[in-house]
Tab-separated table of N, CA, C and O in Angstrom:
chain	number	residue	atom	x	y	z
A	828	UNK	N	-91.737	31.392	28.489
A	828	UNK	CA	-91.945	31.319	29.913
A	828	UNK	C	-91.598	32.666	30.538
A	828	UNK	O	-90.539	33.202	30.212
A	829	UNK	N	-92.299	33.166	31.288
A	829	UNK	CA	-92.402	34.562	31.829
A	829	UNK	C	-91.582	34.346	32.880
A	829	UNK	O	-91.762	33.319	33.534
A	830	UNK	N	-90.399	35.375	33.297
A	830	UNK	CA	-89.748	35.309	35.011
A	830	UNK	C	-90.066	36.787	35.009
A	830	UNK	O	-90.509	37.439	34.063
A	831	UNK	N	-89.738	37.248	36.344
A	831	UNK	CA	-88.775	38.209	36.904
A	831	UNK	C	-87.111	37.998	36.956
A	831	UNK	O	-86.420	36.980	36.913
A	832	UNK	N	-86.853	39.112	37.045
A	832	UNK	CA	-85.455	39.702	37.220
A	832	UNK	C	-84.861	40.943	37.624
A	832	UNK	O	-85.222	42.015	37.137
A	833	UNK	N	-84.121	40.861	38.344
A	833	UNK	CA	-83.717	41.880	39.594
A	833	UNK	C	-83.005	42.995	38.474
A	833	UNK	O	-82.468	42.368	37.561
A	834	UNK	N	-82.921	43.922	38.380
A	834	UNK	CA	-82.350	44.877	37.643
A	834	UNK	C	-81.039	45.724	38.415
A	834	UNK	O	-81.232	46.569	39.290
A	835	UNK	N	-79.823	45.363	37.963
A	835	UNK	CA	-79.196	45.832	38.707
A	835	UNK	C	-77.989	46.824	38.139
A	835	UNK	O	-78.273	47.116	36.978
A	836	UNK	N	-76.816	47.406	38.525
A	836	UNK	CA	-75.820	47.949	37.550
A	836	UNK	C	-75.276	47.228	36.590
A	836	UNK	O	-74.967	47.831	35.561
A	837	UNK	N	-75.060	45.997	36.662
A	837	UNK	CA	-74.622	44.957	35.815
A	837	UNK	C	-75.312	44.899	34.298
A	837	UNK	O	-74.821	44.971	33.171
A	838	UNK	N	-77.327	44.658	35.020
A	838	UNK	CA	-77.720	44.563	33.805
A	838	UNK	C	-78.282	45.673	33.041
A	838	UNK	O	-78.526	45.565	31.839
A	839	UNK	N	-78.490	46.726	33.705
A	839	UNK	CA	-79.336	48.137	33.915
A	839	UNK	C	-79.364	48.507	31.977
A	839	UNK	O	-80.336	49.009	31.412
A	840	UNK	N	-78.231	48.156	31.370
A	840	UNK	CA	-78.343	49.050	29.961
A	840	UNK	C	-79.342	48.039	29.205
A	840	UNK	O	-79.975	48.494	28.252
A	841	UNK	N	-79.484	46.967	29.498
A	841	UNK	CA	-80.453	45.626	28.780
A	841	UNK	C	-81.690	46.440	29.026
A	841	UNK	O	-82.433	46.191	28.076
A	842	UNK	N	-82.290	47.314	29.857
A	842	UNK	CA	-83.301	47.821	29.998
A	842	UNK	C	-83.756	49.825	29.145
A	842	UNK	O	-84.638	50.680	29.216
A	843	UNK	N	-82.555	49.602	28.512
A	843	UNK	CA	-82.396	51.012	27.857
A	843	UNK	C	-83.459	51.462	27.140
A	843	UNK	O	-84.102	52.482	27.388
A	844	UNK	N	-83.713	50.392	25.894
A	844	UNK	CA	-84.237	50.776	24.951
A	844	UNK	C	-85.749	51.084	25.938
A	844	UNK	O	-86.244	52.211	25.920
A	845	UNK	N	-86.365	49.977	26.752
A	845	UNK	CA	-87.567	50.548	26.787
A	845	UNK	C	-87.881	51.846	27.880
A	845	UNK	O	-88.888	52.554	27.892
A	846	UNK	N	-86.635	51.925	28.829
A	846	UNK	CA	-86.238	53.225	29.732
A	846	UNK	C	-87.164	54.524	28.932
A	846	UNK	O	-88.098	55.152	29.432
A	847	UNK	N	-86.686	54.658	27.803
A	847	UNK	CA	-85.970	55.453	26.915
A	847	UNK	C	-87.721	55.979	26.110
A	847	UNK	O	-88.198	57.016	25.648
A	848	UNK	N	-88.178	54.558	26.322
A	848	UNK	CA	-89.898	55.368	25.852
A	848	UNK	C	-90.449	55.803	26.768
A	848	UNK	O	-91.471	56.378	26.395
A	849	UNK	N	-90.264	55.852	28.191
A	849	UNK	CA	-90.700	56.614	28.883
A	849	UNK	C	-89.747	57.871	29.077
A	849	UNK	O	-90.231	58.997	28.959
A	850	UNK	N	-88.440	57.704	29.364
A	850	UNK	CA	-88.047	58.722	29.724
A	850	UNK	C	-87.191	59.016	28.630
A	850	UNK	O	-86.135	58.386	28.576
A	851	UNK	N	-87.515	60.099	27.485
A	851	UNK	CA	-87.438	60.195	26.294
A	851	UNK	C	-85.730	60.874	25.772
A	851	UNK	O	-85.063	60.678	24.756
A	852	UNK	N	-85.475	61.756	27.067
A	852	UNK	CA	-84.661	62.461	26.642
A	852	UNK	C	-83.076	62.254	27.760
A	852	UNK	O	-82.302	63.206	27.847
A	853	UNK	N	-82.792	60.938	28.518
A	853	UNK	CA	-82.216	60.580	29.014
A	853	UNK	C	-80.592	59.986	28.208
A	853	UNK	O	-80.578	59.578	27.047
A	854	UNK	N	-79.794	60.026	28.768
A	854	UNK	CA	-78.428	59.347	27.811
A	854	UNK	C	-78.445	58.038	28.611
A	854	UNK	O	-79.304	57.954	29.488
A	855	UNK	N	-77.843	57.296	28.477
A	855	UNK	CA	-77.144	56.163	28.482
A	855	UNK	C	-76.182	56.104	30.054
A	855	UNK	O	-76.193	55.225	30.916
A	856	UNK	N	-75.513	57.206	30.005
A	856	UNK	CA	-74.740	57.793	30.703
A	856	UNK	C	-75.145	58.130	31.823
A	856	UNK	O	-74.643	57.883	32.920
A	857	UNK	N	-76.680	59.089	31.402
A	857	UNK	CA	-77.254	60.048	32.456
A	857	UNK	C	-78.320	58.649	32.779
A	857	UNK	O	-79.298	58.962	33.457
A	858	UNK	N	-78.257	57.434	32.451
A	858	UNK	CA	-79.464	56.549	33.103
A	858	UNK	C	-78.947	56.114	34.142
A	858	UNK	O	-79.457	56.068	35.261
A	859	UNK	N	-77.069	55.503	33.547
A	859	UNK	CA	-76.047	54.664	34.895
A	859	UNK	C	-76.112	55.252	36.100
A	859	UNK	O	-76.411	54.858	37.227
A	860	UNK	N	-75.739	56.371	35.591
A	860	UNK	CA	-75.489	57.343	37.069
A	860	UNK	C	-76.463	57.697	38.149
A	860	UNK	O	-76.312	57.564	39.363
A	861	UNK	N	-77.676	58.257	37.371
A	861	UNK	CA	-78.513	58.449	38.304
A	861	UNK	C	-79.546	57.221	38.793
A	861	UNK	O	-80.399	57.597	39.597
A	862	UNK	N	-79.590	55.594	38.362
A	862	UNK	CA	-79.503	54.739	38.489
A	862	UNK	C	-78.854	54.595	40.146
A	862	UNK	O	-79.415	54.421	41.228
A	863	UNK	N	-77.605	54.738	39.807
A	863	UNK	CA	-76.648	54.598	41.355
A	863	UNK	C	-77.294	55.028	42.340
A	863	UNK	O	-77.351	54.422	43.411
A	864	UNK	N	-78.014	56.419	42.043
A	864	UNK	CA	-77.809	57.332	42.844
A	864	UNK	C	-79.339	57.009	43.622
A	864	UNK	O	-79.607	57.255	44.798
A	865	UNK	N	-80.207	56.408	42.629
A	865	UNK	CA	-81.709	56.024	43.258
A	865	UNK	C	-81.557	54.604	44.012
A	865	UNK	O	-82.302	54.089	44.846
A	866	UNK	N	-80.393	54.156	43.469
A	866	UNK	CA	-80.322	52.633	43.784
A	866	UNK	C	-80.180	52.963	45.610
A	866	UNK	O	-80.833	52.360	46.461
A	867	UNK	N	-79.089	54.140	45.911
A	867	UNK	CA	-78.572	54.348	47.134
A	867	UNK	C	-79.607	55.070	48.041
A	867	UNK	O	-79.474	55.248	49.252
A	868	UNK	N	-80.648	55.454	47.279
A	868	UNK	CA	-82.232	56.431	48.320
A	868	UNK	C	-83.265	55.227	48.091
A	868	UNK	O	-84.428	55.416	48.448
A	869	UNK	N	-82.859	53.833	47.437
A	869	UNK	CA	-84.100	52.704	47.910
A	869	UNK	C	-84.477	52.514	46.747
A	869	UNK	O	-85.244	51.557	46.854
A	870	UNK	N	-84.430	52.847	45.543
A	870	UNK	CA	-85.141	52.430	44.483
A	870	UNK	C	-84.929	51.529	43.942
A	870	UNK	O	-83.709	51.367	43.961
A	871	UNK	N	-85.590	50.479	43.223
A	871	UNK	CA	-85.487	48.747	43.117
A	871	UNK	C	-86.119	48.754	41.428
A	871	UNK	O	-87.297	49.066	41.250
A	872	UNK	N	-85.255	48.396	40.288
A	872	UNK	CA	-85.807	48.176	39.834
A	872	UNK	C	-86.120	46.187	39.295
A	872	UNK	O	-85.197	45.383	39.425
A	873	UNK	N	-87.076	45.884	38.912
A	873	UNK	CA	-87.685	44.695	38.034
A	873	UNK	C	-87.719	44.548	36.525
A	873	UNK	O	-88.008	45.477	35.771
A	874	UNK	N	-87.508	43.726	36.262
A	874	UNK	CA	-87.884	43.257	34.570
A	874	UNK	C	-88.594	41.917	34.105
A	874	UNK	O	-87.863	40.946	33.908
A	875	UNK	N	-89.652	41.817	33.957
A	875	UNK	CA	-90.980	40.640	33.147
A	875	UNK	C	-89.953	40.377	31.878
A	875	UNK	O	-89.792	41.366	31.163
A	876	UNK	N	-89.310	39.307	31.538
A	876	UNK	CA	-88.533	38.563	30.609
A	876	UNK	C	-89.727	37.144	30.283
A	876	UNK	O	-90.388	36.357	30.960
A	877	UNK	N	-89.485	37.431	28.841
A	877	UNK	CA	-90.367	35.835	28.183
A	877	UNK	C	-89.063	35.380	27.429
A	877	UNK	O	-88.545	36.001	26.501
A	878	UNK	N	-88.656	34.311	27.920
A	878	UNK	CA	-87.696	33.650	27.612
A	878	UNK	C	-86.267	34.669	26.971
A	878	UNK	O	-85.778	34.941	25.875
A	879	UNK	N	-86.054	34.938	28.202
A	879	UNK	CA	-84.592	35.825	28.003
A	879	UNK	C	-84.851	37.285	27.784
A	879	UNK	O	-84.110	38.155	28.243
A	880	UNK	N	-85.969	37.541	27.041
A	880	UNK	CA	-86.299	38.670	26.235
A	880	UNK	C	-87.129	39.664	27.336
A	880	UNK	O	-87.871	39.141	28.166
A	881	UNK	N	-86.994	40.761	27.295
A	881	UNK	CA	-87.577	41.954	28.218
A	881	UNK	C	-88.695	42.413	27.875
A	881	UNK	O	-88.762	42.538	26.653
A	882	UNK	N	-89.518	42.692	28.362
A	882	UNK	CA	-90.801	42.422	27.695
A	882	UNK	C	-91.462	44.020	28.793
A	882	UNK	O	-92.023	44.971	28.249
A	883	UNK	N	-91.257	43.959	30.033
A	883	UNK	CA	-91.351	45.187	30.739
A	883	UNK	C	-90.976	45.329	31.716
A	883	UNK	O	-90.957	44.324	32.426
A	884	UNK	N	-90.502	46.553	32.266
A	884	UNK	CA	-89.514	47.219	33.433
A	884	UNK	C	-90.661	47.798	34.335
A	884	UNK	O	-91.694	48.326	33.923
A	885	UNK	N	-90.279	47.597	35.679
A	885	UNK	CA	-91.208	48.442	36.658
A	885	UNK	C	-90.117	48.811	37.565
A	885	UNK	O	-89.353	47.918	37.932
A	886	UNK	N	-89.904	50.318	38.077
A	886	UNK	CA	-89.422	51.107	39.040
A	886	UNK	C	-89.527	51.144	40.243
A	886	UNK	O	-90.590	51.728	40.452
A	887	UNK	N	-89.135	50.913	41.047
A	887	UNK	CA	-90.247	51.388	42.964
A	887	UNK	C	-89.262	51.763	43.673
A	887	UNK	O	-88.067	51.862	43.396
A	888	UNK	N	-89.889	51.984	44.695
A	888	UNK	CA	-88.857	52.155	46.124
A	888	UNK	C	-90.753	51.451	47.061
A	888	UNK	O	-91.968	51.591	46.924
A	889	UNK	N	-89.553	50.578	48.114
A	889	UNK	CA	-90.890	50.248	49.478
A	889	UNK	C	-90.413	51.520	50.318
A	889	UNK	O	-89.222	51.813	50.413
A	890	UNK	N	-91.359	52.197	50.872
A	890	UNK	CA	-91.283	53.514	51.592
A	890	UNK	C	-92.682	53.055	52.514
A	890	UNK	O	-93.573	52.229	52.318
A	891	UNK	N	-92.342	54.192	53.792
A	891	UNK	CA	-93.317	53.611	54.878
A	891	UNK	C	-93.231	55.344	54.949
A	891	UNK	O	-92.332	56.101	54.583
A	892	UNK	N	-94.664	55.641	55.629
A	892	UNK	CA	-95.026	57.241	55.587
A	892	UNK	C	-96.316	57.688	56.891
A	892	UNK	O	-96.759	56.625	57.324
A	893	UNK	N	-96.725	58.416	57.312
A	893	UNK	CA	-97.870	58.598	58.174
A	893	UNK	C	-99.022	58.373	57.593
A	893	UNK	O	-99.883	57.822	58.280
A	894	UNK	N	-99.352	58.750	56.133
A	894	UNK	CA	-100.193	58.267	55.237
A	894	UNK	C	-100.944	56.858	55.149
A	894	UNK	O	-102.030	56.329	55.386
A	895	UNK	N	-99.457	56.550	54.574
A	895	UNK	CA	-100.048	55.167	53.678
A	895	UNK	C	-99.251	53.890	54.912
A	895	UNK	O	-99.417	52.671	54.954
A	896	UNK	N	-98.604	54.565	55.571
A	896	UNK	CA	-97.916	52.984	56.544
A	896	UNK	C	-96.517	52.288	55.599
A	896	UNK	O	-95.686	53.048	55.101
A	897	UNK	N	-96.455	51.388	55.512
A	897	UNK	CA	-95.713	50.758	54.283
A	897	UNK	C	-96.404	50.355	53.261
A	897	UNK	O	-97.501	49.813	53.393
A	898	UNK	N	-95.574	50.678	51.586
A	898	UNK	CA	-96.358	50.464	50.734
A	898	UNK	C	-94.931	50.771	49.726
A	898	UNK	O	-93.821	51.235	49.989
A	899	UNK	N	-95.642	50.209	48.317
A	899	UNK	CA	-94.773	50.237	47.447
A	899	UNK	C	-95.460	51.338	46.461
A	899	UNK	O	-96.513	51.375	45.826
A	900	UNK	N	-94.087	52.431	46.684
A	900	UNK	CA	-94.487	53.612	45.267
A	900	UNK	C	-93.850	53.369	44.146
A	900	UNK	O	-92.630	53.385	44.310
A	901	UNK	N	-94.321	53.066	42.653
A	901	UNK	CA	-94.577	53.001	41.784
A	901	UNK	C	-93.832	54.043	40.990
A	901	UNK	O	-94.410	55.129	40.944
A	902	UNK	N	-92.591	53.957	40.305
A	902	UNK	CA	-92.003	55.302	39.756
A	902	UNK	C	-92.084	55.474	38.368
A	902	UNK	O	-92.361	56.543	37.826
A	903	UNK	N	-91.770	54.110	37.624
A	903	UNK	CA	-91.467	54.333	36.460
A	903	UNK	C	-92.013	52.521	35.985
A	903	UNK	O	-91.607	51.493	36.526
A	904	UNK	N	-92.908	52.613	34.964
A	904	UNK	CA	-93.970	51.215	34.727
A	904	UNK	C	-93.778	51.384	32.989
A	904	UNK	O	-94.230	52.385	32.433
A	905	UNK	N	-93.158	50.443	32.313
A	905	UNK	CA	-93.169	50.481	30.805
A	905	UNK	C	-93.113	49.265	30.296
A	905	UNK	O	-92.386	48.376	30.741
A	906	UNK	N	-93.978	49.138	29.204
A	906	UNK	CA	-93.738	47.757	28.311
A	906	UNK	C	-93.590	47.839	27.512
A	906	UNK	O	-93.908	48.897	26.970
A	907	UNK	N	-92.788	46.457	26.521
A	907	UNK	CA	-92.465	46.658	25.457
A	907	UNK	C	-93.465	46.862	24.117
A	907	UNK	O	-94.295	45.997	23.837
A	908	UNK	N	-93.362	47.669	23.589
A	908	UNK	CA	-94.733	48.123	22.499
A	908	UNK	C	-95.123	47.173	21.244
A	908	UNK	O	-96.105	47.254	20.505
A	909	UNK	N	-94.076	46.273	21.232
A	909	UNK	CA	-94.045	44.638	20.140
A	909	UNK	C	-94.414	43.956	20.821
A	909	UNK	O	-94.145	42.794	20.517
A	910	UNK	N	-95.316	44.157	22.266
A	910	UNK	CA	-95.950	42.736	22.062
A	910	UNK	C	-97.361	42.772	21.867
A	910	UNK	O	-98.165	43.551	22.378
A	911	UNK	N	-97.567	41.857	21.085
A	911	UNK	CA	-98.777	41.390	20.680
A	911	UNK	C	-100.170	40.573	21.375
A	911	UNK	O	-99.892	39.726	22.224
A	912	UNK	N	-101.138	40.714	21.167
A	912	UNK	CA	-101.931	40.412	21.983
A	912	UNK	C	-101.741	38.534	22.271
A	912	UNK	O	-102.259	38.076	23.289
A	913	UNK	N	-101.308	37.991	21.720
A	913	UNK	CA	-100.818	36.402	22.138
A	913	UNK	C	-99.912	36.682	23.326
A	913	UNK	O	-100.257	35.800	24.111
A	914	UNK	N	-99.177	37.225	23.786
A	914	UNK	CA	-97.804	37.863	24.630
A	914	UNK	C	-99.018	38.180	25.908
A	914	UNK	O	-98.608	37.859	27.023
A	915	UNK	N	-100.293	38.703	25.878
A	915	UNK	CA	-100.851	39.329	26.856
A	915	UNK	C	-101.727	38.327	27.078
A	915	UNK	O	-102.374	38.721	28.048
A	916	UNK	N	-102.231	37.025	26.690
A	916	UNK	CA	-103.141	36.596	27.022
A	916	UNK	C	-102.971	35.406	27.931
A	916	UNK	O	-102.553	34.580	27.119
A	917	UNK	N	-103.025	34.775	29.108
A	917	UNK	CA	-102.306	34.066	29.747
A	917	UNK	C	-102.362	32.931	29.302
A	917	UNK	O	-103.108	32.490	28.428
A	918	UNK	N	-101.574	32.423	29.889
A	918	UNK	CA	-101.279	30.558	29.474
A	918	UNK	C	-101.392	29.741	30.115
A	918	UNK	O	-101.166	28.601	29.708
């Protein structure tokens, strides 16, 4: 069963391993911190869990601009690379 889940300091290292294929050359350390530091300029992250299990992380901040009005920018989008096409096909 597919949820969401709020990503927060608590759970933030459960999201490491797949952090870590996008952003390749990050520590552990250097994710917490600057984590905080996006958490405090608006950035929100999410996690797609199939039964407990993390399956993919999405990044944002909602930002409003002369441009675009309000809208959600898109920072950092990764999935887990084990799943298989049964995992992608809906139910």
């Amino acid at each position: 069963m597919y949820n969401f889940k709020k990503i927060d300091n608590e759970n933030l290292l459960e999201t490491f391993p797949l952090i870590t294929q996008l952003r390749t050359d990050i520590s552990e350390k250097d994710c917490v911190s600057l984590f905080k530091v996006m958490q405090s300029e608006g950035y929100q992250m999410i996690a797609l869990t199939d039964h407990g299990v993390i399956k993919a992380i999405a990044g944002f901040k909602i930002q409003t601009n002369f441009y675009n009005k309000k809208h959600l920018f898109l920072y950092d989008l990764v999935t887990d690379p084990q799943i298989d096409q049964r995992d992608t096909e809906m139910q």
